[in-house]
PDB file of C-alpha atoms and ligand atoms in Angstrom:
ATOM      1  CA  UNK D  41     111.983 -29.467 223.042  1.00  0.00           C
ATOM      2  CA  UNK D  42     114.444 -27.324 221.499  1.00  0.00           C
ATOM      3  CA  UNK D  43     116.388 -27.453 217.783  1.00  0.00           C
ATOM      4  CA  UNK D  44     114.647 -28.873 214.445  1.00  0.00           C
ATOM      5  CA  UNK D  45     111.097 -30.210 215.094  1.00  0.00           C
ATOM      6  CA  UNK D  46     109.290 -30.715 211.457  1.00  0.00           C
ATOM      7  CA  UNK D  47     111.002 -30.847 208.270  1.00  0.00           C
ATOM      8  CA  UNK D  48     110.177 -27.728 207.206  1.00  0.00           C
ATOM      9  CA  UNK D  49     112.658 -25.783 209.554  1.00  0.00           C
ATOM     10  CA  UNK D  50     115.686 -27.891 208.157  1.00  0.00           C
ATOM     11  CA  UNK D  51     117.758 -26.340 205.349  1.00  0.00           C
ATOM     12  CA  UNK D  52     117.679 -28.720 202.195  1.00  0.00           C
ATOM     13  CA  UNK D  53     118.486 -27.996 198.861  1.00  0.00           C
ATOM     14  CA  UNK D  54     116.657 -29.665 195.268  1.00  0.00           C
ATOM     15  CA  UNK D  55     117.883 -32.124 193.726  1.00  0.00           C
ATOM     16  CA  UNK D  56     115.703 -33.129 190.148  1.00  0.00           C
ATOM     17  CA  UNK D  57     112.840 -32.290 192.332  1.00  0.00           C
ATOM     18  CA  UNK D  58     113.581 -34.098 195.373  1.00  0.00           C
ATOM     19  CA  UNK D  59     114.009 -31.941 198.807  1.00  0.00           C
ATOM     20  CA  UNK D  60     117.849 -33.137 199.700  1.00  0.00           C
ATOM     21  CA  UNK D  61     119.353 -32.485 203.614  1.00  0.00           C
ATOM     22  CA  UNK D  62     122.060 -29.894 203.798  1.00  0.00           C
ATOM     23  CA  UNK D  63     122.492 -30.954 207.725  1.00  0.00           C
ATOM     24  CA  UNK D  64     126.090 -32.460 208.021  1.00  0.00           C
ATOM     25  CA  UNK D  65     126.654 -35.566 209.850  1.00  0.00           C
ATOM     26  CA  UNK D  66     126.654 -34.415 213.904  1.00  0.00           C
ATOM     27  CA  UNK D  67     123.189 -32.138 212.602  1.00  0.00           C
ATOM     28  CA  UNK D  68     122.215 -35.499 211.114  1.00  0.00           C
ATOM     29  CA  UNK D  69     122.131 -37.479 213.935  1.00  0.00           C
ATOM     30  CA  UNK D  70     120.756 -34.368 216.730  1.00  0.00           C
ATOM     31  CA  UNK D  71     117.788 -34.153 213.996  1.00  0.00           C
ATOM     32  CA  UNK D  72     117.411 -37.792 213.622  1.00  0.00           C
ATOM     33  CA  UNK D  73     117.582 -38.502 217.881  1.00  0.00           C
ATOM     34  CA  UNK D  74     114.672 -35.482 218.077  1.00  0.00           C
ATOM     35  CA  UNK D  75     112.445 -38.157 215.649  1.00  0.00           C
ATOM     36  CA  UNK D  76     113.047 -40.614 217.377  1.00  0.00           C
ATOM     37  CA  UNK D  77     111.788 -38.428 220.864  1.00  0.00           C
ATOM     38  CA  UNK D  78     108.555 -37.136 218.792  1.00  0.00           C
ATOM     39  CA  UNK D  79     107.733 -40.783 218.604  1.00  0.00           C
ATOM     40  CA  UNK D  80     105.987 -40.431 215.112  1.00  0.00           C
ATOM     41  CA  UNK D  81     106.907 -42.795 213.036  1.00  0.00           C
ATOM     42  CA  UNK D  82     109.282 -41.131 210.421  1.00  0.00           C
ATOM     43  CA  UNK D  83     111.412 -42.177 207.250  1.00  0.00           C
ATOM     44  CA  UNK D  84     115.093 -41.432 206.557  1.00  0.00           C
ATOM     45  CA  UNK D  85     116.332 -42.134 203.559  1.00  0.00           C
ATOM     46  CA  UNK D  86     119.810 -41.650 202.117  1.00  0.00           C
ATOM     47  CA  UNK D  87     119.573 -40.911 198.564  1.00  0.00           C
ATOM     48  CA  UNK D  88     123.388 -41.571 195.840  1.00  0.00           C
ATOM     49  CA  UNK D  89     122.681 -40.558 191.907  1.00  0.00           C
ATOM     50  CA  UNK D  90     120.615 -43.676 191.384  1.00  0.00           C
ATOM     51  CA  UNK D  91     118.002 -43.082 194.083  1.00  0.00           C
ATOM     52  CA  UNK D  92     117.157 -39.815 192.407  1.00  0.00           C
ATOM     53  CA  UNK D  93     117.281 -41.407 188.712  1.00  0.00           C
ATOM     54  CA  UNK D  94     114.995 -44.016 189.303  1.00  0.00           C
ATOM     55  CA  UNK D  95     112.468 -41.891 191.595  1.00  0.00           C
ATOM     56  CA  UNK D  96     112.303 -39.820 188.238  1.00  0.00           C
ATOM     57  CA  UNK D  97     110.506 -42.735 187.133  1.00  0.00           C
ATOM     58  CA  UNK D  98     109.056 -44.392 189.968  1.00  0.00           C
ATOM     59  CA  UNK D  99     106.306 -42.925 191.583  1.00  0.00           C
ATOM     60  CA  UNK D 100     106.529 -45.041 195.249  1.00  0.00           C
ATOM     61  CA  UNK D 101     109.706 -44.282 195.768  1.00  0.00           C
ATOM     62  CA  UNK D 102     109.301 -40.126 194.515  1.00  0.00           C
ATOM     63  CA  UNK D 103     106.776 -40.105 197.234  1.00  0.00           C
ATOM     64  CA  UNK D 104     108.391 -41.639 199.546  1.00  0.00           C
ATOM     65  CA  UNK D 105     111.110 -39.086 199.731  1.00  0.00           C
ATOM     66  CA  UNK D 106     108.798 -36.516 199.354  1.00  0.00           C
ATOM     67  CA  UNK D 107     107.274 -37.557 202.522  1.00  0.00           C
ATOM     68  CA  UNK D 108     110.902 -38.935 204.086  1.00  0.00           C
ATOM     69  CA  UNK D 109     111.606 -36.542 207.183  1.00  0.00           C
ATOM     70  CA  UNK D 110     115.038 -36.294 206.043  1.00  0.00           C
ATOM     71  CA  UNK D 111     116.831 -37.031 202.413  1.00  0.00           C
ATOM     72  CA  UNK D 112     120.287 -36.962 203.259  1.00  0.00           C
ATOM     73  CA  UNK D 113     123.256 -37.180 199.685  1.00  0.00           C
ATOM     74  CA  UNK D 114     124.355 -40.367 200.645  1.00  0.00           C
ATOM     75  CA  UNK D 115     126.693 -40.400 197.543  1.00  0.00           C
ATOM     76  CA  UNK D 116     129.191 -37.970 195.512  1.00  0.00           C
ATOM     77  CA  UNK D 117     127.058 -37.549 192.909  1.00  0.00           C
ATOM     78  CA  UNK D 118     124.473 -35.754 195.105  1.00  0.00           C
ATOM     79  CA  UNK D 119     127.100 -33.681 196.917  1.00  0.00           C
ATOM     80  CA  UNK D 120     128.347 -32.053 193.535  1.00  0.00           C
ATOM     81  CA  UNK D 121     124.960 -31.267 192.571  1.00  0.00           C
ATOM     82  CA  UNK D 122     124.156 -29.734 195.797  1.00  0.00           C
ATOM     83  CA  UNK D 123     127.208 -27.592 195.690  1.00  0.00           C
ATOM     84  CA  UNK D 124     126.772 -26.768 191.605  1.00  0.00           C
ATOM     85  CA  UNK D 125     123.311 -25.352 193.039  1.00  0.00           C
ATOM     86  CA  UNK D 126     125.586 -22.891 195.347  1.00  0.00           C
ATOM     87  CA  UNK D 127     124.769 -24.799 198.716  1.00  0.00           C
ATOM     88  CA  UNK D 128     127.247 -25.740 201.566  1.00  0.00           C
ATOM     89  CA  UNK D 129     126.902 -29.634 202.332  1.00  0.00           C
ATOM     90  CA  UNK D 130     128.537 -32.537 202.927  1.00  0.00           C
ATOM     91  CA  UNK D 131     128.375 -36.052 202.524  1.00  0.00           C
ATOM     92  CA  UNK D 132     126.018 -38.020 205.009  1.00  0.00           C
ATOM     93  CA  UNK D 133     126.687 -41.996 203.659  1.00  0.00           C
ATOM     94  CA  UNK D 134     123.912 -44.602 205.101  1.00  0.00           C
ATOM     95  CA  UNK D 135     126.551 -46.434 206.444  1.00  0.00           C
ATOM     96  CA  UNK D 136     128.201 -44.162 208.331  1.00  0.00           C
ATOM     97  CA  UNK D 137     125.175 -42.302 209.482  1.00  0.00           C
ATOM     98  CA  UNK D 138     123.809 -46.041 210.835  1.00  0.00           C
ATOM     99  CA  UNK D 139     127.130 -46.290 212.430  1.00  0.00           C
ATOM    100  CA  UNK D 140     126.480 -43.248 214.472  1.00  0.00           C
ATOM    101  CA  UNK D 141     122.938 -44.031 215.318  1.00  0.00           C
ATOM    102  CA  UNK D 142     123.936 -47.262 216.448  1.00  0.00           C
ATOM    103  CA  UNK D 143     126.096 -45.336 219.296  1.00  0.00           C
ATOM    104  CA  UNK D 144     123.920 -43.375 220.279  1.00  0.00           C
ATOM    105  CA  UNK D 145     121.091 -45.430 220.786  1.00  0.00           C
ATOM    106  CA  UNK D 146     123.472 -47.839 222.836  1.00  0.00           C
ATOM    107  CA  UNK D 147     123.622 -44.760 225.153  1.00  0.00           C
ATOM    108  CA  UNK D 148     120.185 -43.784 224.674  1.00  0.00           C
ATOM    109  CA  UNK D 149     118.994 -47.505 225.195  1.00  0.00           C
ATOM    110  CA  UNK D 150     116.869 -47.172 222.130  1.00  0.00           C
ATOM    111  CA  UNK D 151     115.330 -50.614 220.969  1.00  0.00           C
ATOM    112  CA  UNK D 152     117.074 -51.441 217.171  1.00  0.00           C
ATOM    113  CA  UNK D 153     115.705 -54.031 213.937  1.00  0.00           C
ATOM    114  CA  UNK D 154     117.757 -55.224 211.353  1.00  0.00           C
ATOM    115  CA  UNK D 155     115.511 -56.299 208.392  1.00  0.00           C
ATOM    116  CA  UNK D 156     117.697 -57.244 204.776  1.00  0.00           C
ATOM    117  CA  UNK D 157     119.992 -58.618 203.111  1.00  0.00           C
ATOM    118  CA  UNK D 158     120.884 -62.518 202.146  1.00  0.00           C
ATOM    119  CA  UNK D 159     119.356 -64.640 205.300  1.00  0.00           C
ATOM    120  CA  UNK D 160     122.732 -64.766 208.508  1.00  0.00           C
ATOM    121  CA  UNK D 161     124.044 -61.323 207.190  1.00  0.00           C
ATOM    122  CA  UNK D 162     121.529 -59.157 209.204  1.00  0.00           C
ATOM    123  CA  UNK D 163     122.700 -61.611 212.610  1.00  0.00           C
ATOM    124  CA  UNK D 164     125.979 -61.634 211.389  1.00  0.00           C
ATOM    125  CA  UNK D 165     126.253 -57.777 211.661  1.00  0.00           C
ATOM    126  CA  UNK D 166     124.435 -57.250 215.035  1.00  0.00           C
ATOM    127  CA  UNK D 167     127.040 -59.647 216.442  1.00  0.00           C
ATOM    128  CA  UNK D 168     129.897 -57.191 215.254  1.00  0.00           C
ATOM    129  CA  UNK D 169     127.600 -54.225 215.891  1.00  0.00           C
ATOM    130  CA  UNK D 170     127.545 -55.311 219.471  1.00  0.00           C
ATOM    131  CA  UNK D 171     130.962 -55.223 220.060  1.00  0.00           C
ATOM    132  CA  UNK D 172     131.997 -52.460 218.240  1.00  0.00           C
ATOM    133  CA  UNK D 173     129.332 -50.617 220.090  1.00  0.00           C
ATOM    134  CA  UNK D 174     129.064 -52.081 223.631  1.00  0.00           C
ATOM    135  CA  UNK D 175     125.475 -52.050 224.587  1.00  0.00           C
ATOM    136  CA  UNK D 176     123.717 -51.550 221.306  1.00  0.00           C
ATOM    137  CA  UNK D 177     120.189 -53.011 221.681  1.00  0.00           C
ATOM    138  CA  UNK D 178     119.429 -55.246 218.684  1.00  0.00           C
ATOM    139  CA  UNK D 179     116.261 -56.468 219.676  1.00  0.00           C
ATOM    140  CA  UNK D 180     115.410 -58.200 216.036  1.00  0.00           C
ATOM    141  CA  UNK D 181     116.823 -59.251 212.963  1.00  0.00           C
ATOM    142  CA  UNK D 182     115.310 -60.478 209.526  1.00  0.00           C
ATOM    143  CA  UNK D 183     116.494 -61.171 206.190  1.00  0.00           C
ATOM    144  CA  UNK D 184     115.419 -59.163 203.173  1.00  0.00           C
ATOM    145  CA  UNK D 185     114.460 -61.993 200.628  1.00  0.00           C
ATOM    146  CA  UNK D 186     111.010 -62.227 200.446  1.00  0.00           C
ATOM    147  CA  UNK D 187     108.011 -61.240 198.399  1.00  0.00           C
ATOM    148  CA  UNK D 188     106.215 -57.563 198.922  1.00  0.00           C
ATOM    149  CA  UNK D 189     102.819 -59.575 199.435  1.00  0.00           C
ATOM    150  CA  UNK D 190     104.583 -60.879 202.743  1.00  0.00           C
ATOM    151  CA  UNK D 191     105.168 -57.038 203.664  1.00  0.00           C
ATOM    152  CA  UNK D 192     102.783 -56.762 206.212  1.00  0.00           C
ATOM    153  CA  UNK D 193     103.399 -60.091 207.724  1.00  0.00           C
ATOM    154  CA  UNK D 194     107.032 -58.930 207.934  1.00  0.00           C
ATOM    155  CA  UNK D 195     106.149 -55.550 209.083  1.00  0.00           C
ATOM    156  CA  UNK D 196     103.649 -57.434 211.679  1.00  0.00           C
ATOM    157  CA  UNK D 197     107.172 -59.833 212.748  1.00  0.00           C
ATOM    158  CA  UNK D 198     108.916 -56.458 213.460  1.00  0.00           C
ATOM    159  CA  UNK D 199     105.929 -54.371 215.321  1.00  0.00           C
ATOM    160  CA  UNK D 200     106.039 -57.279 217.730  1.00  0.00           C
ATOM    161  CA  UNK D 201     109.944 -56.282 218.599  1.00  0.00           C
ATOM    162  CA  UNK D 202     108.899 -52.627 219.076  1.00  0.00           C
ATOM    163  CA  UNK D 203     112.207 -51.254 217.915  1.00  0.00           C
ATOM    164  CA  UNK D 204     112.298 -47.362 218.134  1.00  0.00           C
ATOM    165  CA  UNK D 205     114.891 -47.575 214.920  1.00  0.00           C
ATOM    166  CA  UNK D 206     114.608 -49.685 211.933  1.00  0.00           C
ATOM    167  CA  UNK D 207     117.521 -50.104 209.617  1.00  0.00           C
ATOM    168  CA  UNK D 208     116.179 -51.824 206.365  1.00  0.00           C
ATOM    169  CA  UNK D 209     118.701 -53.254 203.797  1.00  0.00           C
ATOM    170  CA  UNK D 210     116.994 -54.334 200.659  1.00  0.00           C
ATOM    171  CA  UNK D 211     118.450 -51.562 198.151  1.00  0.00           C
ATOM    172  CA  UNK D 212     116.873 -48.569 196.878  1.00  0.00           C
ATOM    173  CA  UNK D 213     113.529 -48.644 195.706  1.00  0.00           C
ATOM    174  CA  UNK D 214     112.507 -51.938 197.262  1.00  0.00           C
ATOM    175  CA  UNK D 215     113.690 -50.670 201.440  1.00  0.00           C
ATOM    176  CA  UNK D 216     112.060 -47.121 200.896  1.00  0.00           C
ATOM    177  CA  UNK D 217     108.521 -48.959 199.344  1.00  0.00           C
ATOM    178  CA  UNK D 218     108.589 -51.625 202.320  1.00  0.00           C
ATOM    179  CA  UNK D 219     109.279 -48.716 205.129  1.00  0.00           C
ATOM    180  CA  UNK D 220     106.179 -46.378 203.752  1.00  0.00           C
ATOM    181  CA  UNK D 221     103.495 -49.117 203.104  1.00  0.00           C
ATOM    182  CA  UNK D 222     104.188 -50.519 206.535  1.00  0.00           C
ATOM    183  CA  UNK D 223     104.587 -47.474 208.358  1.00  0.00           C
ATOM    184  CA  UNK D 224     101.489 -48.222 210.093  1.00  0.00           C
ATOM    185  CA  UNK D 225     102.041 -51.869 211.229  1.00  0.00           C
ATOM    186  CA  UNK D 226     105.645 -52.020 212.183  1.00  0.00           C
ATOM    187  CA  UNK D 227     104.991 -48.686 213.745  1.00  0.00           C
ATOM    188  CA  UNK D 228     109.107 -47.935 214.239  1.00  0.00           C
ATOM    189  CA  UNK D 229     109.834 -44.333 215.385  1.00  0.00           C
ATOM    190  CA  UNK D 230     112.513 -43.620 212.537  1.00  0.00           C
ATOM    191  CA  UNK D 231     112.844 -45.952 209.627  1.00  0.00           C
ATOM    192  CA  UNK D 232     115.692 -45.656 207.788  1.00  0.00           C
ATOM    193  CA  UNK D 233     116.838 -47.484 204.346  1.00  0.00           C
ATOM    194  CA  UNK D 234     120.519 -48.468 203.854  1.00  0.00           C
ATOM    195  CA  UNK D 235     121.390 -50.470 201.002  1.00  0.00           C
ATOM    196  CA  UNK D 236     124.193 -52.360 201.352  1.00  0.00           C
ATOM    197  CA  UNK D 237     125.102 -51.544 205.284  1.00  0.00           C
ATOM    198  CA  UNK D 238     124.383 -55.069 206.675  1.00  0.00           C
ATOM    199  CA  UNK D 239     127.139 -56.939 203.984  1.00  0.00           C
ATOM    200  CA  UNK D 240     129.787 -54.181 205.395  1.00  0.00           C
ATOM    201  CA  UNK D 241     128.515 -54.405 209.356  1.00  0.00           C
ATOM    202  CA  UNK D 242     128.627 -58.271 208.858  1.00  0.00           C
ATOM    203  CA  UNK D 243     132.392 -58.233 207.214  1.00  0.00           C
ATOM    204  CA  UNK D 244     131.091 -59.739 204.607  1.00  0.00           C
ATOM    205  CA  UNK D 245     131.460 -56.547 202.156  1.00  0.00           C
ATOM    206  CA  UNK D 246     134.867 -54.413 202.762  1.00  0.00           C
ATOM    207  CA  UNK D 247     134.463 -51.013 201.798  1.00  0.00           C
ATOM    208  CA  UNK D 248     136.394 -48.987 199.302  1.00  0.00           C
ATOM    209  CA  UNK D 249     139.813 -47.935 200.908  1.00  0.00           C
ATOM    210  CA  UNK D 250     140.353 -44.145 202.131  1.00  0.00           C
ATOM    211  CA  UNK D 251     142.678 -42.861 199.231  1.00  0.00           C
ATOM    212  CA  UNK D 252     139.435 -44.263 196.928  1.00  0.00           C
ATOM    213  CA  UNK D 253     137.122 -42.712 198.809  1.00  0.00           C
ATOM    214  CA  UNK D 254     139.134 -39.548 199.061  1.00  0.00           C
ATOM    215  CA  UNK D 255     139.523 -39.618 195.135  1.00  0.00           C
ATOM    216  CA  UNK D 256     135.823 -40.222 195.042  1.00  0.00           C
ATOM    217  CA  UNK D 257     136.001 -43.454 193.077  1.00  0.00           C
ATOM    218  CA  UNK D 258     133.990 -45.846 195.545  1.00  0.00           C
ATOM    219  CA  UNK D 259     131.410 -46.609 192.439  1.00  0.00           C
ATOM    220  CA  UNK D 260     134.289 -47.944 190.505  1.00  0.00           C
ATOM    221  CA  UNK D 261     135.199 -50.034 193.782  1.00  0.00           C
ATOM    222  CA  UNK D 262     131.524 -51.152 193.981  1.00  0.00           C
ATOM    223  CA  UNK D 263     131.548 -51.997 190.422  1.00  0.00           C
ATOM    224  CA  UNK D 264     134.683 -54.091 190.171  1.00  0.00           C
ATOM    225  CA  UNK D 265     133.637 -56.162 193.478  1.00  0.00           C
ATOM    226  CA  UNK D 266     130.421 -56.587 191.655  1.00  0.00           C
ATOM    227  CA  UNK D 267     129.583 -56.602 188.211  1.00  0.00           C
ATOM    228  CA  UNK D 268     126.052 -57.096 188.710  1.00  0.00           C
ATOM    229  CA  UNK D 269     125.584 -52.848 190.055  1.00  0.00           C
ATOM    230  CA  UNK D 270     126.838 -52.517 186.414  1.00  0.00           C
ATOM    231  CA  UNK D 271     123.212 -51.489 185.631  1.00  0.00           C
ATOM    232  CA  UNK D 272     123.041 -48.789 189.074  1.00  0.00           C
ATOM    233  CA  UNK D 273     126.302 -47.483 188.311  1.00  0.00           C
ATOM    234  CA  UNK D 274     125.304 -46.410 184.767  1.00  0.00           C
ATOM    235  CA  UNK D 275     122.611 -44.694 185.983  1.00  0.00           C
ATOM    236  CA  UNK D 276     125.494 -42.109 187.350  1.00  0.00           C
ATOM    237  CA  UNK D 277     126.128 -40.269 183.819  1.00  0.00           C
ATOM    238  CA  UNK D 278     122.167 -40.032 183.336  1.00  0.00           C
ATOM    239  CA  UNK D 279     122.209 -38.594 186.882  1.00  0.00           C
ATOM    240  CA  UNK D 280     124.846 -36.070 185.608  1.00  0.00           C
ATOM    241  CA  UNK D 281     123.558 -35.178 182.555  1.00  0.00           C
ATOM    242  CA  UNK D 282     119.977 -35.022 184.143  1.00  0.00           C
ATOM    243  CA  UNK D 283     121.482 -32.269 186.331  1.00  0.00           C
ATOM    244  CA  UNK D 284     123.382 -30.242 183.979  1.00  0.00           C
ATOM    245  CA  UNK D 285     120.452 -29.920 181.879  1.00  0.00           C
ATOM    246  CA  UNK D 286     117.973 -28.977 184.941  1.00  0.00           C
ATOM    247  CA  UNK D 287     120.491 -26.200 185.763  1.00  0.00           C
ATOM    248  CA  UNK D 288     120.536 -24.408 182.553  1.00  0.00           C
TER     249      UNK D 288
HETATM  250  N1  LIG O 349     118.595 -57.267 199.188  1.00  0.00           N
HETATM  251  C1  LIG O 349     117.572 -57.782 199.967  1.00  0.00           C
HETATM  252  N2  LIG O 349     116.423 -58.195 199.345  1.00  0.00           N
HETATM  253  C2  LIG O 349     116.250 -58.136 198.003  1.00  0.00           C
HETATM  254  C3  LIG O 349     117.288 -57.575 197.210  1.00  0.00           C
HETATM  255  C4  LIG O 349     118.454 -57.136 197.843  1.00  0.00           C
HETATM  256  O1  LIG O 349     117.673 -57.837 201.180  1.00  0.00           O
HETATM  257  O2  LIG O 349     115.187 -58.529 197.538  1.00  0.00           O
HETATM  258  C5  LIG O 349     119.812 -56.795 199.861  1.00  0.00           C
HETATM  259  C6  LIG O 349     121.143 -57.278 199.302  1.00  0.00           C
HETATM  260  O3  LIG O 349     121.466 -58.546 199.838  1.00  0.00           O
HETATM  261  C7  LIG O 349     122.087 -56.170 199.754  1.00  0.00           C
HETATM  262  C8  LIG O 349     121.192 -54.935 199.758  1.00  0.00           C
HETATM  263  O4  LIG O 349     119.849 -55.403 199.701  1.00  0.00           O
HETATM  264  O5  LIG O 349     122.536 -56.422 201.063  1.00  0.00           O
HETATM  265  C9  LIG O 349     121.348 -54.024 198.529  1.00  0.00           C
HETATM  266  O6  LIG O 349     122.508 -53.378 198.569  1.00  0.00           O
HETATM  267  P1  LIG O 349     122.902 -52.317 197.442  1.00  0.00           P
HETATM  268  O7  LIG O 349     124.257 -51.821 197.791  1.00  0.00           O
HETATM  269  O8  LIG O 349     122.658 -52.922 196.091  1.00  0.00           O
HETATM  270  O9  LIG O 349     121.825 -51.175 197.685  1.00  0.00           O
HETATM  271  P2  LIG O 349     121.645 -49.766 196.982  1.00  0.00           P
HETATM  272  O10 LIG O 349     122.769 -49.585 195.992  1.00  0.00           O
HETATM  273  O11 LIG O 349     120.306 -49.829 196.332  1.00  0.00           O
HETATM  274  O12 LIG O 349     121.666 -48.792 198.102  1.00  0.00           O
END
């Protein structure tokens, strides 16, 4: 097998201490398709401001990107501190890199699981998943309301569907804790956490418009859609400030 086999021969850069993907989005999905081909079951995680914040202070979810095969700055916030730090990257959002994967692996023929978000959203998105990508194999869904003592049962639920993906929605650090503890059970070639993916998939959530995007407000977006990230969303100026003072 040619290209990137372990983690340690892709280029990432550190971000408060966490080992952040400098792959752009094609790189992305070669390295992630190779995982999936080694066929040992690996974590992907796509880390915005708050991911890093709270792994400051949680210990799961620190390890769990320090053992994640890839990191990649899901989120503006981890872009600019990339870049202050003098490396070339680009933005690689959960949502679009699912997007992607979910092509592929409809020409691959690789075996998918959705597990999150409120129960009908994760069915509600295969359905449009399937037609936007003709022959996507969805061979599972689950919601993502349930207690972590049911995590191996769940994980158990999902080893029976044998996908070779598994996109979890559950938000960040709840999807990275249930991917690592269960690695072992649900036994999923690449596991990859996406936050919110499933309520945009399912039409339920629309996402910010382009100009927003472009102008890099998509937290104020979030934020007037939904109060309740009020609390995530202020974790953005620690994340800042947290940087800036790590860089002096
Ligand atoms: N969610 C879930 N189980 C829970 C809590 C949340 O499945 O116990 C879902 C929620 O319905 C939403 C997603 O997790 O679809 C969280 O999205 P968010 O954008 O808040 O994620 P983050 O900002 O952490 O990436």
């Amino acid at each position: 097998m040619t290209g990137l086999k372990s983690r340690a021969d892709r280029p990432t850069g550190e971000v408060l201490g966490v080992r952040v993907s400098l792959l752009d989005m094609d790189a992305t999905v070669k390295a992630v398709d190779e995982l999936v081909a080694a066929a040992e079951p690996a974590l992907v995680a796509t880390a915005d401001a708050s991911g890093l914040v709270i792994a400051g202070e949680d210990e799961r979810l620190r390890r769990a990107y320090g053992t994640a095969a890839l990191v990649t700055a899901d989120s503006n916030g981890v872009v600019w501190a990339l870049r202050r730090a003098g490396h070339r990257v680009s933005r690689v959002s959960g949502v679009d890199l699912m997007d992607r994967l979910c092509r592929l692996s409809a020409e691959k023929g690789q075996r998918i699981f959705l597990l999150g978000a409120a129960p009908g959203v994760a069915d509600q998105a295969a359905e449009r998943l399937r037609l936007r990508h003709p022959g996507v194999n969805i061979v599972g869904t689950r919601h993502g309301y349930f207690p972590s003592d049911d995590d191996p049962l769940v994980a158990a639920e999902i080893a029976q569907a044998k996908p070779d993906l598994l996109f979890v929605a559950m938000g960040i650090p709840r999807q990275e804790v249930f991917i690592t503890s269960t690695l072992a059970i649900h036994g999923a070639k690449v596991s990859m956490g996406v936050g919110g993916s499933f309520d945009v998939f399912s039409g339920r959530a629309r996402r910010a418009p382009r100009l927003v995007q472009a102008l890099k407000l998509e937290w104020l977006w979030r934020l007037i859609l939904n109060p309740k990230k009020a609390s995530k969303v202020m974790l953005l100026p620690r994340f800042v400030w947290l940087v800036l003072r790590q860089g002096r």
